[in-house]
Short mmCIF file of C-alpha atoms and ligand atoms in Angstrom, two decimals:
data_model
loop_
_atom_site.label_atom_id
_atom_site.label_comp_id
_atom_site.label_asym_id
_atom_site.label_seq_id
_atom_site.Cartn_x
_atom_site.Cartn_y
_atom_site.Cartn_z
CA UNK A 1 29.66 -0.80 10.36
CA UNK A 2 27.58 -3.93 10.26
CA UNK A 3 26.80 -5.00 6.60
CA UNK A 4 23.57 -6.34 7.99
CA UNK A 5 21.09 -5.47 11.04
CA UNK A 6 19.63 -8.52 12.03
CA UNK A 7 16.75 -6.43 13.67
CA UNK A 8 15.83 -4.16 10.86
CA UNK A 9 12.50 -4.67 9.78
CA UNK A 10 10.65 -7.39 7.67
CA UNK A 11 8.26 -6.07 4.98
CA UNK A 12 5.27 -8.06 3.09
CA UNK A 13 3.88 -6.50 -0.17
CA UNK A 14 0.48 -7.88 -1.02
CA UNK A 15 0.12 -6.60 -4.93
CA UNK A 16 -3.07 -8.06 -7.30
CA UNK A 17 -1.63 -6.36 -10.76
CA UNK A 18 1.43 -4.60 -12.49
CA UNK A 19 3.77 -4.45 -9.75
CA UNK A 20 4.63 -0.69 -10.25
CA UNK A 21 4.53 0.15 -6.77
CA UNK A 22 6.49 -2.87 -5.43
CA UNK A 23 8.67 -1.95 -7.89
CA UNK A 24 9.48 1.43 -6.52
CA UNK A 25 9.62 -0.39 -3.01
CA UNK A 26 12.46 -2.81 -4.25
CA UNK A 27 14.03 -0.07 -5.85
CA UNK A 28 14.34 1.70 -2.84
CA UNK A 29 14.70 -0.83 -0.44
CA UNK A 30 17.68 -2.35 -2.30
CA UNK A 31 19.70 0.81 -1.18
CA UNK A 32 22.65 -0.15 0.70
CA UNK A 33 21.00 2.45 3.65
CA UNK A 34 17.62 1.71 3.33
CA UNK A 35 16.11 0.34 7.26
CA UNK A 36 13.64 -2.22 5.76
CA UNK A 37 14.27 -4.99 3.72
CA UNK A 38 10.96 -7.09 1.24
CA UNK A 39 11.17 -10.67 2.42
CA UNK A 40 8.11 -11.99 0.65
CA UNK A 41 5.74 -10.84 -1.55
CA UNK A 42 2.12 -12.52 -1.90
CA UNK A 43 -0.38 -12.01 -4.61
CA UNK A 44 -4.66 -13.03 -5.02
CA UNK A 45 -3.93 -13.34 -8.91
CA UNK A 46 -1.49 -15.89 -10.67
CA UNK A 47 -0.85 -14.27 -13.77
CA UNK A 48 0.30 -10.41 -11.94
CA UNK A 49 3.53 -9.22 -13.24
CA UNK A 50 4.07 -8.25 -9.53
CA UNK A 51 5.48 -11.88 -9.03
CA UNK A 52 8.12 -11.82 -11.92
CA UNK A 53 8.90 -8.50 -10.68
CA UNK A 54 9.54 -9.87 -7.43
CA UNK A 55 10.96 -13.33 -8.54
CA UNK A 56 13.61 -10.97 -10.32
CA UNK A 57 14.37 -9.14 -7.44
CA UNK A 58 14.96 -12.86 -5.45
CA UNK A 59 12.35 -11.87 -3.48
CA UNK A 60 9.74 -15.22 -1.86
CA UNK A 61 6.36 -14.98 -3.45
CA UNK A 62 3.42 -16.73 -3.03
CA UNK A 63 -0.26 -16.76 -4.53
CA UNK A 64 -3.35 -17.05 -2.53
CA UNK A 65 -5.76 -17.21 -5.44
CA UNK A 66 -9.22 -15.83 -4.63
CA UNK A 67 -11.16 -17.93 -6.76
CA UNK A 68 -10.48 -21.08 -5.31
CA UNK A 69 -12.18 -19.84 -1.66
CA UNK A 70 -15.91 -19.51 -1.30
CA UNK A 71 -15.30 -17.04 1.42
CA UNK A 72 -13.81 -14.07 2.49
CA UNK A 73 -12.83 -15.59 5.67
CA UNK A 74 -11.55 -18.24 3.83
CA UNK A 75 -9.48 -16.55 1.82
CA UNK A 76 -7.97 -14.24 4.34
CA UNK A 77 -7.26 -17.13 6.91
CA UNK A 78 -5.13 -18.67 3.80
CA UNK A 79 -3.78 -15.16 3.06
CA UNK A 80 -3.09 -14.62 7.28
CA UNK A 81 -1.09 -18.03 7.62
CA UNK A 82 1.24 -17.18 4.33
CA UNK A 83 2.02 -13.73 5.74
CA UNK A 84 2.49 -15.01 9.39
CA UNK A 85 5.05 -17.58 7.71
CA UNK A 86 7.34 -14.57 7.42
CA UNK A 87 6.92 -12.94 10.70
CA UNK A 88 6.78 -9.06 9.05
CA UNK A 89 6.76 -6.43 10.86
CA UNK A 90 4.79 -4.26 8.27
CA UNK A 91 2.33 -5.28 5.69
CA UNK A 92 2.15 -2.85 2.56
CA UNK A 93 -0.85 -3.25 0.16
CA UNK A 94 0.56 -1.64 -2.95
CA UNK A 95 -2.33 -2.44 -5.78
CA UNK A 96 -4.05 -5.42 -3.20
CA UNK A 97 -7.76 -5.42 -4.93
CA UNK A 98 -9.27 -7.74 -2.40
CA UNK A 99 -11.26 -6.20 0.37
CA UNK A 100 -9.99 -7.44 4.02
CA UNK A 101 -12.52 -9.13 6.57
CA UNK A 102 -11.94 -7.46 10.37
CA UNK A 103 -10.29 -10.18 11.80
CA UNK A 104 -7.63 -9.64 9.25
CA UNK A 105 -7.14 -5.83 9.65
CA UNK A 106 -7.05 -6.59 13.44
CA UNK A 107 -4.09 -8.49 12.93
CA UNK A 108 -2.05 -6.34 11.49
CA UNK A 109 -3.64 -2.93 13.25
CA UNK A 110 -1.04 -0.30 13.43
CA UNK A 111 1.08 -2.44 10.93
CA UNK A 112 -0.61 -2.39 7.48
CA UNK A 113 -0.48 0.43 5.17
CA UNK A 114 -2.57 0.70 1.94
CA UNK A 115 -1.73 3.12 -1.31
CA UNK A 116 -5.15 4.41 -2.53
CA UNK A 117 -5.37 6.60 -5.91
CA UNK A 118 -7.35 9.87 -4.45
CA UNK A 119 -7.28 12.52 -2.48
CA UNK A 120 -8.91 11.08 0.70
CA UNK A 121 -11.58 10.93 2.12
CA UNK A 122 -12.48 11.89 -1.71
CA UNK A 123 -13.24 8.98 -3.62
CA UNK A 124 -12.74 5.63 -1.71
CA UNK A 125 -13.37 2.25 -3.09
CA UNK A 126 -12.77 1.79 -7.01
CA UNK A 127 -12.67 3.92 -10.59
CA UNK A 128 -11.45 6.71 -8.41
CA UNK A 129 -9.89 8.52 -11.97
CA UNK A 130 -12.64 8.18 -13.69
CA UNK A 131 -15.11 9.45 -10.84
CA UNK A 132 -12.56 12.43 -10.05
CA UNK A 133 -13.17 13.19 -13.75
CA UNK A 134 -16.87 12.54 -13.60
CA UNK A 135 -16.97 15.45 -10.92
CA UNK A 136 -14.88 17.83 -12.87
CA UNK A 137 -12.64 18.07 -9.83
CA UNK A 138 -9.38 19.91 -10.82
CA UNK A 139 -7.34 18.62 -8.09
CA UNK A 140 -6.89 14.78 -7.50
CA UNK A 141 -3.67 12.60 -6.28
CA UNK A 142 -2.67 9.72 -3.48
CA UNK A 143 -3.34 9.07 -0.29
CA UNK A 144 -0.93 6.90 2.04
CA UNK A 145 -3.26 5.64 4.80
CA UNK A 146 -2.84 2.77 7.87
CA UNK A 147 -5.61 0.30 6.79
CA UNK A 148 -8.64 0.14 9.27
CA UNK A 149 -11.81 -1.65 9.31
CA UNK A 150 -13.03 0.97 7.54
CA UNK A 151 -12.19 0.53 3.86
CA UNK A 152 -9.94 3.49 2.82
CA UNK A 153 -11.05 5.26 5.61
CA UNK A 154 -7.78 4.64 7.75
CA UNK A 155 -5.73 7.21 8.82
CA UNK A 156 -4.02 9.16 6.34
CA UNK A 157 -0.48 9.31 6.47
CA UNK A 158 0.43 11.70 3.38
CA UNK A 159 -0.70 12.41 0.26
CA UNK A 160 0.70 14.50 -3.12
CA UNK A 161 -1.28 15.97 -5.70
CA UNK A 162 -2.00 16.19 -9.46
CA UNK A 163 -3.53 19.08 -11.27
CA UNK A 164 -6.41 17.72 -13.69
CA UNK A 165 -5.58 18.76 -17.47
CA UNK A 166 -8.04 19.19 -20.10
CA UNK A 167 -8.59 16.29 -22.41
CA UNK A 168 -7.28 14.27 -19.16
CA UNK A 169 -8.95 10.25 -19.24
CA UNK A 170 -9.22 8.06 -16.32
CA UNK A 171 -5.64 6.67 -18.11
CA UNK A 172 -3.64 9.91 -18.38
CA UNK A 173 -4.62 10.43 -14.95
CA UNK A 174 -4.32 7.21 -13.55
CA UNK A 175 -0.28 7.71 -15.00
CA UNK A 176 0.06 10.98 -13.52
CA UNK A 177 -1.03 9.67 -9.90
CA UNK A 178 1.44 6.32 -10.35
CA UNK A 179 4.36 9.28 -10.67
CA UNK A 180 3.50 10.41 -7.57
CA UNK A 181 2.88 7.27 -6.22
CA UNK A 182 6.35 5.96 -6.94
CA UNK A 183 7.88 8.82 -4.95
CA UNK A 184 5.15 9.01 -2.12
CA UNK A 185 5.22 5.13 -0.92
CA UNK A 186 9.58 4.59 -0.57
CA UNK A 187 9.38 7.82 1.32
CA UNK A 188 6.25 6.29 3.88
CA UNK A 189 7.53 3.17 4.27
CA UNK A 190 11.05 4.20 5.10
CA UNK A 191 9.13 6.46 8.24
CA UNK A 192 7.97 3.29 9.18
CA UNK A 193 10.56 1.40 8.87
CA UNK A 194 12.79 3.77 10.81
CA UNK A 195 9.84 3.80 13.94
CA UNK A 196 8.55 7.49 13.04
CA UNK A 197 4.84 6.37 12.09
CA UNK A 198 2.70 4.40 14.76
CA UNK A 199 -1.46 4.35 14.81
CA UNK A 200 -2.36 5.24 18.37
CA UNK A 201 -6.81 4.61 17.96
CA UNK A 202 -7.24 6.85 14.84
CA UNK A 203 -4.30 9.28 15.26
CA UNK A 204 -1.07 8.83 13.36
CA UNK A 205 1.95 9.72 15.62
CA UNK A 206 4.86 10.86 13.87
CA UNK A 207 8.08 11.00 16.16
CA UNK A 208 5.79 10.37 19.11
CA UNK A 209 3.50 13.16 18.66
CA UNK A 210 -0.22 12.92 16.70
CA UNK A 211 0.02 14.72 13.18
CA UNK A 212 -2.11 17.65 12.80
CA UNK A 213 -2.63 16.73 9.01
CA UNK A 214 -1.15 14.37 6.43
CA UNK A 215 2.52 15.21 5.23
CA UNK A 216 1.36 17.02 1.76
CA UNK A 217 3.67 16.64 -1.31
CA UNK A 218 2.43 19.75 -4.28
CA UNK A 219 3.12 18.81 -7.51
N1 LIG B 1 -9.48 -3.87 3.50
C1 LIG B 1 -9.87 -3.18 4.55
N2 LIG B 1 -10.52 -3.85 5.51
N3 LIG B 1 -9.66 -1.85 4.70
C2 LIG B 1 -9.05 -1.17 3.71
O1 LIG B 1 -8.86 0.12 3.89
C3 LIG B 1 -8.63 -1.84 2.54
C4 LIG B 1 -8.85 -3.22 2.47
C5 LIG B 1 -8.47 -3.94 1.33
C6 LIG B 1 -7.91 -3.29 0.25
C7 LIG B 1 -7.23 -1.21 -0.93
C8 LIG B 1 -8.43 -0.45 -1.54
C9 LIG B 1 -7.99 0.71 -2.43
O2 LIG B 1 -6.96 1.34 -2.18
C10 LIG B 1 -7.72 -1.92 0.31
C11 LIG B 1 -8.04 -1.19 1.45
C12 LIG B 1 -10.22 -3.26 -3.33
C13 LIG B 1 -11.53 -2.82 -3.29
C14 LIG B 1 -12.64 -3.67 -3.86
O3 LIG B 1 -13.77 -3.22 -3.97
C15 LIG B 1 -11.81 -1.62 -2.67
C16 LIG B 1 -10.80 -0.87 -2.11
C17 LIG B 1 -9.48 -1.31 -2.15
C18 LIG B 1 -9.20 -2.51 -2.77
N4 LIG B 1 -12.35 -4.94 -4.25
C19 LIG B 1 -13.30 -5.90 -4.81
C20 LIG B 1 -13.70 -6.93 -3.74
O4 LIG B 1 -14.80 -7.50 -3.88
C21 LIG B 1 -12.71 -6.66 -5.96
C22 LIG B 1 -12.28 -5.79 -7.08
C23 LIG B 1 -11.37 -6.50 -8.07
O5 LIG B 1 -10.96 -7.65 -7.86
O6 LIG B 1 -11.00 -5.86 -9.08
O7 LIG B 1 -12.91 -7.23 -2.82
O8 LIG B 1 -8.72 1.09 -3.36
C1 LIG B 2 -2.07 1.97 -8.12
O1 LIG B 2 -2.41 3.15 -8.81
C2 LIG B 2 -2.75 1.94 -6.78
O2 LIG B 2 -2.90 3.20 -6.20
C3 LIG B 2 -4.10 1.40 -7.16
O3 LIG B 2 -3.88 0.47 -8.18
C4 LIG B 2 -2.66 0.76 -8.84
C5 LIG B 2 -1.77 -0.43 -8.74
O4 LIG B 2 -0.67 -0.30 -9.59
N1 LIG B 2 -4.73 0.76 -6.05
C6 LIG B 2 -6.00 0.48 -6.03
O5 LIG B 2 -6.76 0.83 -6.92
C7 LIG B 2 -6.44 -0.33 -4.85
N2 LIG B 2 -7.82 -0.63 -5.01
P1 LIG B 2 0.59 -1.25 -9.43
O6 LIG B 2 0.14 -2.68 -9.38
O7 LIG B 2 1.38 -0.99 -10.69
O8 LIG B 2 1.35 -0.83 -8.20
#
């Protein structure tokens, strides 16, 4: 057996805060048998623990800092010509809190996945804990999604679930969901790492065929 397939695929975390997912996606991708391998990570902020996390790993970082670019364009032409310095094949947004312009998203159509904390189409955009709270909602969780023009609004891959408690905050909750999200994103990645997942216009094929409804992981 080869000790390393020159063909397996190159993935590109973009991360804006703690890390946790990437974490979970070194973690797993440092498995002897996992198809994938990180070869960069890039961050909008800094100061994100994301890029120790990644540094520690000897993983290539680099910072596109949002503040210094008066536009979005801007911004995601800097952003385009870091990731296109790595050639990946799949570009995971695991806690990215910058909103993509089109001609981005076009780019990497079929080839960008996004983690977003609720059970879509509940709840895109931000606070989603606190708003699942807000409407008393006793069910709430993750969605793995390919990232469209649409924000959050992609295709949804899977998603798992948590089961509200009382006395639940936006925090508790927000920990619960990260569980799940830990498990959830390794397992999604590896599909598409291993050629099961494509985007065919707004239908995710799985092994070729569309999928009727998003893989569904209880609690
Ligand atoms: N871009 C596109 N075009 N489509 C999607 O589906 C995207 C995307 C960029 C990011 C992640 C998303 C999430 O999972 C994501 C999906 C940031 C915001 C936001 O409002 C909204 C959704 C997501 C990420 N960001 C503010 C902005 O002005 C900044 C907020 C901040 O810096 O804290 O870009 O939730
Ligand atoms: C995760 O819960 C992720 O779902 C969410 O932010 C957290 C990032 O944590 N994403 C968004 O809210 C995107 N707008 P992490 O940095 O520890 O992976």
């Amino acid at each position: 057996m080869m000790a390393h397939d020159v063909t397996e695929p190159r993935i590109l975390v973009l991360a804006s805060g703690a890390g946790t997912n990437l974490q979970s996606l070194i973690d797993a991708t440092t498995a002897r048998d996992f198809p994938g391998r990180i070869v960069a990570v890039g961050c909008n902020r800094p100061q994100a623990v994301a890029l120790e996390r990644a540094a520690l790993a000897g993983i290539e970082t680099f910072t596109v800092d949002h503040t210094r670019y008066d536009s979005r364009e801007a911004f995601d032409g800097r952003l385009r010509a870091e990731i296109d310095r790595y050639a990946p094949d799949l570009v995971v947004l695991a806690g990215f809190m910058r909103i993509l312009t089109t001609d981005f998203v076009r780019a990497f159509h079929g080839r960008m996945l996004n983690i977003h904390p609720s059970l879509l189409p509940k709840y895109p955009g931000l606070n989603t804990h606190r708003r699942a709270l807000e409407a008393g909602d006793r069910l709430h969780g993750v969605s793995i999604h390919f990232v469209t023009e649409d924000l959050d609004g992609g295709p949804v891959i899977a998603q798992a679930e948590v089961t509200v408690q009382p006395g639940d905050t936006a925090e508790s909750l927000a920990e619960r969901v990260q569980q799940r999200e830990h498990v959830l994103y390794p397992i999604v990645v590896r599909w598409f790492c291993e050629g099961r997942l494509q985007l065919a216009g707004e239908q995710v094929l799985f092994d070729g065929e569309p999928l009727p409804q998003p893989f569904y992981l209880g609690e």
